[in-house]
XYZ file of C-alpha atoms in Angstrom:
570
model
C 45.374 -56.180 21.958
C 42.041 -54.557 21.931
C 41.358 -51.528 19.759
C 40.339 -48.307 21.050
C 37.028 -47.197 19.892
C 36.474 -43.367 19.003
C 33.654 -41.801 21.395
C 30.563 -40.653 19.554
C 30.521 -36.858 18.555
C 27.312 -35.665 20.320
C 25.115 -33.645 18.242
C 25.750 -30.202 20.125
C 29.089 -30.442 19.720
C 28.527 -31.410 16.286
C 26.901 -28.169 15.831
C 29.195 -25.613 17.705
C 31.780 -27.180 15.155
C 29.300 -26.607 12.494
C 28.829 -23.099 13.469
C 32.350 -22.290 13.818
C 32.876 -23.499 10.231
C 30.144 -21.458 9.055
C 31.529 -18.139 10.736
C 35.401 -18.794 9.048
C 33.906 -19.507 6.113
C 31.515 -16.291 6.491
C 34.381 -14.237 7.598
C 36.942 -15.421 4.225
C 34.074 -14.896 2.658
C 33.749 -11.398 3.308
C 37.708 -11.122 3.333
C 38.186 -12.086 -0.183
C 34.917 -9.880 -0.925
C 36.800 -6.479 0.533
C 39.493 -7.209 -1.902
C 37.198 -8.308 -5.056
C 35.088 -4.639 -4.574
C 37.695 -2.748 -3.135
C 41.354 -3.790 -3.660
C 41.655 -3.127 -7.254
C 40.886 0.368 -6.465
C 44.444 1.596 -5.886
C 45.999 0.022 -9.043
C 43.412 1.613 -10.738
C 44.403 4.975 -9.396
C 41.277 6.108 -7.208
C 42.192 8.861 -4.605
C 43.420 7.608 -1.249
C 40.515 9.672 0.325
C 37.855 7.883 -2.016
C 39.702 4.177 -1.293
C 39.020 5.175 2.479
C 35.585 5.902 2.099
C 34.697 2.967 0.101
C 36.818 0.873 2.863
C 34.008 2.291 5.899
C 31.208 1.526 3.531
C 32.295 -1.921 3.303
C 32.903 -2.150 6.908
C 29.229 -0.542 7.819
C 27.145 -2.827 6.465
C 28.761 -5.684 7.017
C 28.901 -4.918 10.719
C 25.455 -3.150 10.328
C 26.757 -0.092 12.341
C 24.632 3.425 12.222
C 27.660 5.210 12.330
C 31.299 4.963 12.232
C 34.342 7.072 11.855
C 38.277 6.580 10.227
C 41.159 8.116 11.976
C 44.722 8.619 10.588
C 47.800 9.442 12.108
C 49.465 12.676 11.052
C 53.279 12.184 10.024
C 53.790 15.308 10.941
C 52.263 15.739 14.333
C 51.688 12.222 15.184
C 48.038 12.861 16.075
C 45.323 11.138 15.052
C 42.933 13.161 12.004
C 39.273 12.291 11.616
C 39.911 11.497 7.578
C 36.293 9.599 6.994
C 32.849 10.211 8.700
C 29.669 8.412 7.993
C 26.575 8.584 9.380
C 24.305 11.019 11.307
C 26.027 13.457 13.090
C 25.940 16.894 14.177
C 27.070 19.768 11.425
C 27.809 18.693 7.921
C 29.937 15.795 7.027
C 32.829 18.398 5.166
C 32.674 20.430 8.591
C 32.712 17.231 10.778
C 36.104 16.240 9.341
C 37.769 19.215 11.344
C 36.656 17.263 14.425
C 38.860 15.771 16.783
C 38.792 11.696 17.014
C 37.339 10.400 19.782
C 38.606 9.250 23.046
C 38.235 5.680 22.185
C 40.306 5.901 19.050
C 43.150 7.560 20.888
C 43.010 4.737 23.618
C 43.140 2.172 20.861
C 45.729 4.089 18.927
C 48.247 3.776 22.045
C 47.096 0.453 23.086
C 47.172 -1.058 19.998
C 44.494 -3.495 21.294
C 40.419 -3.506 19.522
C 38.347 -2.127 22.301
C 34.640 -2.210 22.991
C 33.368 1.371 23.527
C 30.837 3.091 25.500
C 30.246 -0.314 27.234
C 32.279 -3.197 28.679
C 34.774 -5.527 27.034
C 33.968 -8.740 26.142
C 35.431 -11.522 29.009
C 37.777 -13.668 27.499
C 35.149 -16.390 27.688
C 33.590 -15.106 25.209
C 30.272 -14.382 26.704
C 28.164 -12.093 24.633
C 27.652 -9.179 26.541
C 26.947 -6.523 24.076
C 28.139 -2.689 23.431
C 27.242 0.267 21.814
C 30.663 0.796 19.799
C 33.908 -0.507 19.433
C 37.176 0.517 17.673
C 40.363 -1.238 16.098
C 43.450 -0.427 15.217
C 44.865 -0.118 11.780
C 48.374 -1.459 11.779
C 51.224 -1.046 8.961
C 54.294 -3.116 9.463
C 53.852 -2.572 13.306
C 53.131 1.076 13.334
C 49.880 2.441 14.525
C 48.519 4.253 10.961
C 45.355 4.994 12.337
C 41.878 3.681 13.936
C 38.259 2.661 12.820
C 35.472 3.192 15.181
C 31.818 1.725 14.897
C 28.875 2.766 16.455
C 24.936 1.772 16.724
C 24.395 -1.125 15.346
C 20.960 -1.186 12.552
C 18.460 -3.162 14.567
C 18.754 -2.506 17.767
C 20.936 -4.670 20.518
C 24.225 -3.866 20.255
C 27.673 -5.270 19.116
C 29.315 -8.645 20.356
C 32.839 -10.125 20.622
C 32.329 -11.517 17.295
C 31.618 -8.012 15.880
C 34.774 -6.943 17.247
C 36.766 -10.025 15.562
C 35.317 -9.307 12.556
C 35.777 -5.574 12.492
C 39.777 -6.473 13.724
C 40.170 -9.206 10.699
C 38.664 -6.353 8.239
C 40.704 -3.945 9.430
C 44.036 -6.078 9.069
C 43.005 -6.071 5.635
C 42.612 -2.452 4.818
C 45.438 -2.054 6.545
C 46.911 -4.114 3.181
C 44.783 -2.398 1.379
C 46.044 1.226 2.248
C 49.845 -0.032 2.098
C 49.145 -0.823 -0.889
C 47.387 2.559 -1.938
C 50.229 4.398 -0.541
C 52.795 2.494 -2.524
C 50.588 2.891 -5.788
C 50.122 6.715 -4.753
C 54.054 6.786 -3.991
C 54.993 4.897 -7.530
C 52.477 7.208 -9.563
C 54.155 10.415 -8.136
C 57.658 9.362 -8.653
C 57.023 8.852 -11.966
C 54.649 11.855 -12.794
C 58.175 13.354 -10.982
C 60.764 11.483 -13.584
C 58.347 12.409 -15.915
C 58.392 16.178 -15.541
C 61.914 15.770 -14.866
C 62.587 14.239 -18.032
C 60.231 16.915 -19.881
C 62.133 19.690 -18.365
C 65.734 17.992 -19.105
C 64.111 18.409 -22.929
C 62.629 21.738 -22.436
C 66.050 22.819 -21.390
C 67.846 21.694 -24.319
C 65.729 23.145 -26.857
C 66.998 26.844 -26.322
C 70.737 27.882 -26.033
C 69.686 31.081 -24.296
C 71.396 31.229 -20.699
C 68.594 33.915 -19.571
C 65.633 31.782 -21.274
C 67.577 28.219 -19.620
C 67.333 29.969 -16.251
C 63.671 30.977 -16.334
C 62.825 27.675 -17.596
C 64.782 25.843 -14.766
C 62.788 28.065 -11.986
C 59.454 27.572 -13.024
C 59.764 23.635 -13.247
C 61.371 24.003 -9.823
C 57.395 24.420 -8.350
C 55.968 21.719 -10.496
C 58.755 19.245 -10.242
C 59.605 19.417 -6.054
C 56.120 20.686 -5.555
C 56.888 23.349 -3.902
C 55.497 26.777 -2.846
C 58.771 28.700 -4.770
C 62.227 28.585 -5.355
C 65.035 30.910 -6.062
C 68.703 30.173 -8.402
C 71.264 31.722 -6.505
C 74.507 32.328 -9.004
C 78.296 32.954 -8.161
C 80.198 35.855 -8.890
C 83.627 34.605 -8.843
C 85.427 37.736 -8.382
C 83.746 39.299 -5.679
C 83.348 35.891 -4.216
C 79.491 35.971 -3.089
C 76.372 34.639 -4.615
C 73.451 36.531 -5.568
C 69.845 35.651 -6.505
C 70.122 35.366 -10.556
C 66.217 34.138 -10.271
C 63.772 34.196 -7.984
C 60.141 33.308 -8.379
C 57.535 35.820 -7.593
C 56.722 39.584 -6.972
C 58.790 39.087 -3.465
C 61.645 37.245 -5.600
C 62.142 40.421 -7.409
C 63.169 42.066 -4.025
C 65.660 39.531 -3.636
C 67.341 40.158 -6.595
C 68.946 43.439 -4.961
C 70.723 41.193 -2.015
C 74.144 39.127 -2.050
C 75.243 37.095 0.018
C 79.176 36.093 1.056
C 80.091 32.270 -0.036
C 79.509 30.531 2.823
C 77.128 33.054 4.518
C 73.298 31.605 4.731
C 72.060 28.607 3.997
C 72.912 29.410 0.434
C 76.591 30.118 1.011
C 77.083 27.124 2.949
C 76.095 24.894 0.264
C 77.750 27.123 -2.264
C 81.044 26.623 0.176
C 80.819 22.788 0.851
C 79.090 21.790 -2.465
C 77.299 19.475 -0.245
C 72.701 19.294 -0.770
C 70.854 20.185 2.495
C 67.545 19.462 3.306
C 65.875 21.608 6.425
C 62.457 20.722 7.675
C 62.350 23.499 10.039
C 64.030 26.366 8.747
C 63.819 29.304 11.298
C 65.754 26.514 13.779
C 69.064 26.651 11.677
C 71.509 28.643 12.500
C 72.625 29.625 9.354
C 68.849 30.541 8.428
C 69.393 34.464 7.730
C 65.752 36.193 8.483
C 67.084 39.255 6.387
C 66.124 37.446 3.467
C 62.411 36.980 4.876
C 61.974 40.760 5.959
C 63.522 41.879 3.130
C 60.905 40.237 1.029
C 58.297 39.759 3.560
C 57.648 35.903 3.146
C 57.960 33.148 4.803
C 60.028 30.575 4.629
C 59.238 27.023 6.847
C 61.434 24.965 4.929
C 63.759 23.736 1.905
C 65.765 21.521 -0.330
C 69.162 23.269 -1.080
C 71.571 22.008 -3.908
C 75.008 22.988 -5.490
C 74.896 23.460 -9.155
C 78.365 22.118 -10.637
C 80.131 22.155 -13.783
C 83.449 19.924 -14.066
C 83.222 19.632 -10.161
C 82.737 23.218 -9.724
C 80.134 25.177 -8.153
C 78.379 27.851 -10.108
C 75.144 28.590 -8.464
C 72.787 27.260 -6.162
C 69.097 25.640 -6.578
C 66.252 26.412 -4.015
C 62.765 24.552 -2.963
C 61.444 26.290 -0.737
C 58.184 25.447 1.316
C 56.879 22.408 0.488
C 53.083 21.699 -0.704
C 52.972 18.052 -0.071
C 54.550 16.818 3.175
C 57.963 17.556 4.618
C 60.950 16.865 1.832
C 62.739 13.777 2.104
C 65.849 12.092 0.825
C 63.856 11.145 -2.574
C 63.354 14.797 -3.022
C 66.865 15.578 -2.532
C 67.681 12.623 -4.654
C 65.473 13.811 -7.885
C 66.493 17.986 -6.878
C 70.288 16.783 -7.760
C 69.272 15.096 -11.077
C 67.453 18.062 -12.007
C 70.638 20.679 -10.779
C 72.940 18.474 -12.578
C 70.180 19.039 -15.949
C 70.433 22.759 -15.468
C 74.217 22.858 -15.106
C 74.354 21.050 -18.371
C 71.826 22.934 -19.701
C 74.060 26.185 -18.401
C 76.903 25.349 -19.089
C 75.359 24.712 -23.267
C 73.924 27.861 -23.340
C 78.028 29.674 -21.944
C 79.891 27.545 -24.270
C 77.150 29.042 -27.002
C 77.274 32.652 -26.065
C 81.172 32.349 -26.038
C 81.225 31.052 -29.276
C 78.620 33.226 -31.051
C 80.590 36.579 -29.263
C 83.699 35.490 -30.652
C 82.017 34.711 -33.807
C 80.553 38.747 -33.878
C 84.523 39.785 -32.806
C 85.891 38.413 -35.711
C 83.420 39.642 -38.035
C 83.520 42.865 -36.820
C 87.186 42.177 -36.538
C 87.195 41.045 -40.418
C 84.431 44.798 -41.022
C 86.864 47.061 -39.606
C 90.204 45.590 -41.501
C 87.971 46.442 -44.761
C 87.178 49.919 -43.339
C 90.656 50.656 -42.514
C 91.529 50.562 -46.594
C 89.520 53.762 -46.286
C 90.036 56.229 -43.536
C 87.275 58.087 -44.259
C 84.781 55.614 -43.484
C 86.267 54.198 -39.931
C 83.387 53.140 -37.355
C 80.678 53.038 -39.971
C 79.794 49.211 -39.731
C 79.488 50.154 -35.650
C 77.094 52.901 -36.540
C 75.267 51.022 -38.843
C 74.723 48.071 -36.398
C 74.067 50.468 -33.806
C 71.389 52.625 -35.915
C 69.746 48.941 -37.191
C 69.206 47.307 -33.603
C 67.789 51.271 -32.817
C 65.098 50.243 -35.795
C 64.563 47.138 -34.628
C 63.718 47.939 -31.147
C 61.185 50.485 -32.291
C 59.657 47.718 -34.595
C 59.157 45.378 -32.183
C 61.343 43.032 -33.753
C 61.435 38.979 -32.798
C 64.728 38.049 -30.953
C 65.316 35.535 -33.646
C 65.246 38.596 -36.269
C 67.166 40.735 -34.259
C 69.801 38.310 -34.344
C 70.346 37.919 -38.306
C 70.319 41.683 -38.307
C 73.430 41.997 -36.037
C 75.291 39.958 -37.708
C 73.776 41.448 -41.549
C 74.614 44.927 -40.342
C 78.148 44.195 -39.426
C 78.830 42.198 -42.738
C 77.009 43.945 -45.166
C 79.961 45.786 -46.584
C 81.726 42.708 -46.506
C 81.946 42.660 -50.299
C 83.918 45.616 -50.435
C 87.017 43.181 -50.101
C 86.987 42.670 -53.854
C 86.751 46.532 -54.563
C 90.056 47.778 -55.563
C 91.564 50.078 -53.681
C 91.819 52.809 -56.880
C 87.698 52.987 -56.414
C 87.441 52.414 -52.906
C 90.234 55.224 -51.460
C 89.188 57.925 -54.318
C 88.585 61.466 -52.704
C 86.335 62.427 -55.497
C 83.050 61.138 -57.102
C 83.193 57.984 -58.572
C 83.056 58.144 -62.544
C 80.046 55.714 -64.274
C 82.676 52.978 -64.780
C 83.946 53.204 -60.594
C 80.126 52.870 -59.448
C 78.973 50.183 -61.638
C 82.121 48.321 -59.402
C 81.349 50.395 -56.175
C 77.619 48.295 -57.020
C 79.045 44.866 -57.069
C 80.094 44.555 -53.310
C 76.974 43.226 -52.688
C 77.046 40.169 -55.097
C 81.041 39.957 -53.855
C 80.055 39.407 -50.634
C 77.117 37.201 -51.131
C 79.539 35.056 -52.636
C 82.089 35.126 -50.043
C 79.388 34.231 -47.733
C 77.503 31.294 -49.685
C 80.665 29.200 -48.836
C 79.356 29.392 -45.215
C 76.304 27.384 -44.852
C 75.665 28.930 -41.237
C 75.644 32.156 -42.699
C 72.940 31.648 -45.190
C 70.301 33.744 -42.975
C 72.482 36.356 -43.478
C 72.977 36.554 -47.061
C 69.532 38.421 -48.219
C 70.295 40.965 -45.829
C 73.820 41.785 -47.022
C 72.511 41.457 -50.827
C 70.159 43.313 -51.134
C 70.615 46.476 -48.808
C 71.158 49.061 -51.671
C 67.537 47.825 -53.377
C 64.596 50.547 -53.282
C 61.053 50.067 -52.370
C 60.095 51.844 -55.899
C 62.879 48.751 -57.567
C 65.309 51.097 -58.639
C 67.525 49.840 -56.626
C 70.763 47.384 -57.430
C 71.516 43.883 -57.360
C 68.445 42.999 -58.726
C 65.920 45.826 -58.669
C 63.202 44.018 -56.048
C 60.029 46.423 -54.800
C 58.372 46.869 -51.715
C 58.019 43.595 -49.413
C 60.055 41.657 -51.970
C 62.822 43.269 -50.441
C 63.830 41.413 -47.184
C 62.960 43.731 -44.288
C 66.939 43.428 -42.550
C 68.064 44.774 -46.249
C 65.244 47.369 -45.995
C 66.377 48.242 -42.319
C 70.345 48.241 -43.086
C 69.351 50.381 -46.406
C 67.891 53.071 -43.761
C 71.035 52.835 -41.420
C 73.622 52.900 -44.061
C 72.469 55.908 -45.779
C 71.455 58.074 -42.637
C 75.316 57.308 -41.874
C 77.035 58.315 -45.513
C 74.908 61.336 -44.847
C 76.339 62.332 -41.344
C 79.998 61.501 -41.852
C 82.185 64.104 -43.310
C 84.358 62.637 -46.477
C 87.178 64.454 -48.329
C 85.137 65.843 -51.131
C 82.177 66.634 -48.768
C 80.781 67.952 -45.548
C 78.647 65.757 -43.427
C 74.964 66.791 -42.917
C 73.027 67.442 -39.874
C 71.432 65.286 -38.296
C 68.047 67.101 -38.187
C 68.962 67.637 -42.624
C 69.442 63.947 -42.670
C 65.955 63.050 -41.460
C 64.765 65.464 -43.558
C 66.303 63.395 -46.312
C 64.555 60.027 -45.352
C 61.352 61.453 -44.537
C 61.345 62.938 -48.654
C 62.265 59.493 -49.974
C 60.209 57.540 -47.540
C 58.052 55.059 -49.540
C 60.354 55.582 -52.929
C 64.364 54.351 -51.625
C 63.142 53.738 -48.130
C 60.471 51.730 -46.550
C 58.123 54.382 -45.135
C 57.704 51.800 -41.545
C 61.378 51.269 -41.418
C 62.044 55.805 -41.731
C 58.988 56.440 -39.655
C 60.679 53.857 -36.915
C 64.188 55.307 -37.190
C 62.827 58.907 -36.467
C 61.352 57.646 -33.420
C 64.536 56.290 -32.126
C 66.363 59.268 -32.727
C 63.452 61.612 -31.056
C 64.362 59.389 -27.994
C 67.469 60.096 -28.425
C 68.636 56.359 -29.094
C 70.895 57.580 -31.921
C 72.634 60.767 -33.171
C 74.864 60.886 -30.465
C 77.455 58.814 -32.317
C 76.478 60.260 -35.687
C 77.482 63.836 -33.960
C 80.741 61.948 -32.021
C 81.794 60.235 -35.701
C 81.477 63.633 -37.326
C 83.937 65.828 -35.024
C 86.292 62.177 -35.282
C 86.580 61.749 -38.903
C 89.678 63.434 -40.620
C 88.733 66.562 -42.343
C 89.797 68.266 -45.510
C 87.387 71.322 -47.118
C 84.169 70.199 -47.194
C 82.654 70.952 -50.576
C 78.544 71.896 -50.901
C 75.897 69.771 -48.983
C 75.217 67.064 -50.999
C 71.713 65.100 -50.245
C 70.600 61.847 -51.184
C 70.387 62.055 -54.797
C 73.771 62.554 -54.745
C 74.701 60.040 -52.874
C 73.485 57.241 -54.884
């Protein structure tokens, strides 16, 4: 059997196939260029805005077009944006971004077909009839995302149906290209998200202050959902409503004065259900209440809502509210609920805390007043004193931190009196020289009692040393001036202005008005001049002497002998 011989390849047909090969080749070519110049730019982080704008550059002068513009679709409003513009143009290019897309792109949007424009299509036969424009669509896992458009080509003559190939192979590739940017742009966020989250979770750890917790919580709220505000809605259990605990702003404060019924608003109903809400459009809800909107005259379009629960109970609600980067989604909700179940740990800390440190103050002041009742003469002094010391401190400016020791100092610093026996303590005369040298040893008693407590030890200088003087002739130890810690100097002030108003069996109480006297005339010799001159301003206010008067007509009275003063009293 004969074999079949293989027809010569003419030479024109040689070089159509020749040509052919040398436009794939051109067009990988200038594939695999678009991602060696311009694909690396997402991982590296470049804006999605600058990624675009490199993308037309690309896609200008390798088409050679005079103009050209990038469309995207709005999530939102599913309309196509101009995003990029290059080229001549009327107005400049920032202003020309306001301008709507052309018709063309909006044809090829809904079409999703390349289209020659301002000029007729290329036949399928591929005849190269030319045109002044043309326009492809930019497609994302079969969803229009929005539409390039070329115009004028450099030269003169005009584009081809191998322009338009070319432009459609490019723009399947930036359609990669921006996928990809998204995704990077998506990733980065989330994690600049779980980031702040985690910051916050650490932020709200570091204080055991419920008011301080909740402040905290609020302004992360902004940063962390990015939102325009939000607002921490608490309940009251007994009158069974919620009311706004925090809310951000000047307007927020005006919320503060509304509550709301548990299951009333959009608030209530999550509050009621324990269930998260999200609500893209919020004036469309019905259980939207515009009250809240008049009453502080802003606006709210929409919001993430969440329960806050301890042990599977509600205790307050969390609110984003208007958000500053696209509608809200379920990842929002998702990261909203780790951060409301941070703050209800973080809550619930700072309660268990405060419950602690207030029982811890009871049974102190439980442990002062079973002291002072070995003395009826001397019942509600440790109050007064505490009382008269926080007045001080408030004038002073004190640091919370400060303020704290003090409390506790003032309410123990007779503590030491424990050890005194009741022979020196209960005697309705002057003590003799042998009674005060142990009258002066409650301090060092105490300090002792206390050292055993190694929480306490903030406490101790206070307690110690509250009968020193500034001029150091004072007892435990004689210390002068700043030596002396200031809560011992500040107690020292308190304490004495108190033995001087309260009425005792061998002696009246003085005046009020005499006592100051008193202070001011040892003021920078027993008493810190700062510490006086800040008392006497408190009392001008009128923050103390009312329970000086009140513990004067209460104490038990026998004749008062003469006025005694301050050098007496030592």
């Amino acid at each position: 059997m004969a074999k079949k011989t293989k027809k010569p390849v003419s030479a024109g047909a040689l070089e159509k196939e020749l040509a052919s090969s040398k436009k794939t080749i051109s067009l990988m070519s200038l594939e695999l260029e678009v991602y060696r110049k311009i694909g690396g730019l997402a991982v590296k982080g470049f804006s999605k805005h600058f990624i675009l704008n490199r993308l037309m550059d690309f896609a200008m002068k390798a088409l050679k077009g005079s103009a050209g513009t990038l469309c995207l679709v709005d999530a939102n409003t599913n309309e196509l944006t101009l995003e990029v513009v290059k080229g001549p143009g009327p107005g400049s290019r920032r202003n020309r971004r306001n301008l709507p897309c052309s018709k063309e792109a909006g044809m090829v949007a809904r079409t999703r077909r390349p289209r020659m424009v301002k000029g007729r299509n290329v036949e399928s036969s591929g005849a190269a009839k030319t045109s002044s424009g043309m326009a492809v669509p930019l497609i994302v896992k079969r969803k229009v995302i929005g539409v390039i458009e070329i115009t004028g080509k450099k030269g003169g003559g005009g584009f081809i149906g191998a322009d338009l190939l070319t432009l459609s192979s490019l723009a399947n590739h930036f359609s990669i290209i921006m996928e990809r940017a998204d995704l990077f742009t998506e990733v980065d966020d989330r994690i600049k998200q779980f980031s702040t989250l985690n910051a916050v979770g650490n932020l709200l750890i570091s204080t055991l202050d419920q008011a301080v917790v909740r402040h905290m919580a609020m302004e992360a709220v902004t940063k962390l959902m990015r939102a325009e505000t939000g607002s921490l809605l608490l309940v009251d259990r007994k009158a069974k409503e919620l009311y706004f605990e925090v809310a951000l702003g000047e307007k927020g404060k005006k919320l503060k004065e509304i509550r709301l019924n548990i299951g009333e608003g959009i608030a209530g109903w999550v509050a009621k259900h324990g269930r998260p809400l999200i609500i893209h459009d919020v004036s469309s809800d019905r259980r939207f209440q515009g009250s809240f909107d008049k009453k502080s005259k802003f606006t709210t379009r929409d919001m993430v809502c969440v329960p806050v629960k301890i042990k599977g109970n509600v205790i307050g609600v969390l609110q984003a509210i208007n958000s500053t980067d696209g509608p809200f989604d379920r990842d929002d909700l998702k990261l909203f609920q780790l951060f409301s179940n941070q703050v209800a740990i973080a809550l619930d800390n700072a309660r268990l805390y405060e419950e602690i440190k207030e029982t811890f103050y009871a049974t102190a002041e439980a442990l002062a007043e079973a002291i002072e009742k070995r003395d009826p003469y001397t019942g509600g002094h440790t109050k007064r004193v505490l009382e008269y010391s926080l007045a001080i401190a408030a004038e002073m400016k004190l640091p919370h931190s400060t303020v704290e020791i003090l409390k506790l100092s003032s309410v123990l610093h007779d503590i030491g009196k424990i050890g005194i026996e009741d022979s020196v303590l209960k005697k309705n005369a002057p003590l003799d020289r042998l009674e005060a040298e142990a009258m002066k040893r409650h301090p060092e008693v105490g300090a002792e009692i206390l050292s055993h407590v190694p929480q306490l030890k903030d406490v101790v200088p206070g307690m110690l040393h509250h009968h020193e003087r500034v001029d150091g002739g004072g007892y435990p130890r004689g210390l002068r001036h700043d030596r002396i810690p200031l809560i011992a100097r500040i107690i020292s002030v308190a304490d004495t202005y108190d033995a001087m108003t309260t009425t005792r069996p061998y002696r009246g109480g003085l005046h009020p008005e005499t006592a100051m006297k008193e202070l001011k005339k040892h003021s920078g010799k027993q008493f810190d001049a700062a510490v006086v001159n800040a008392f006497i301003r408190a009392y001008r206010k009128g923050n103390v002497g009312r329970q000086a008067d009140a513990a004067r007509s209460a104490a038990p009275r026998k004749r008062p002998a003469a006025r005694r003063t301050i050098a007496r009293l030592k």
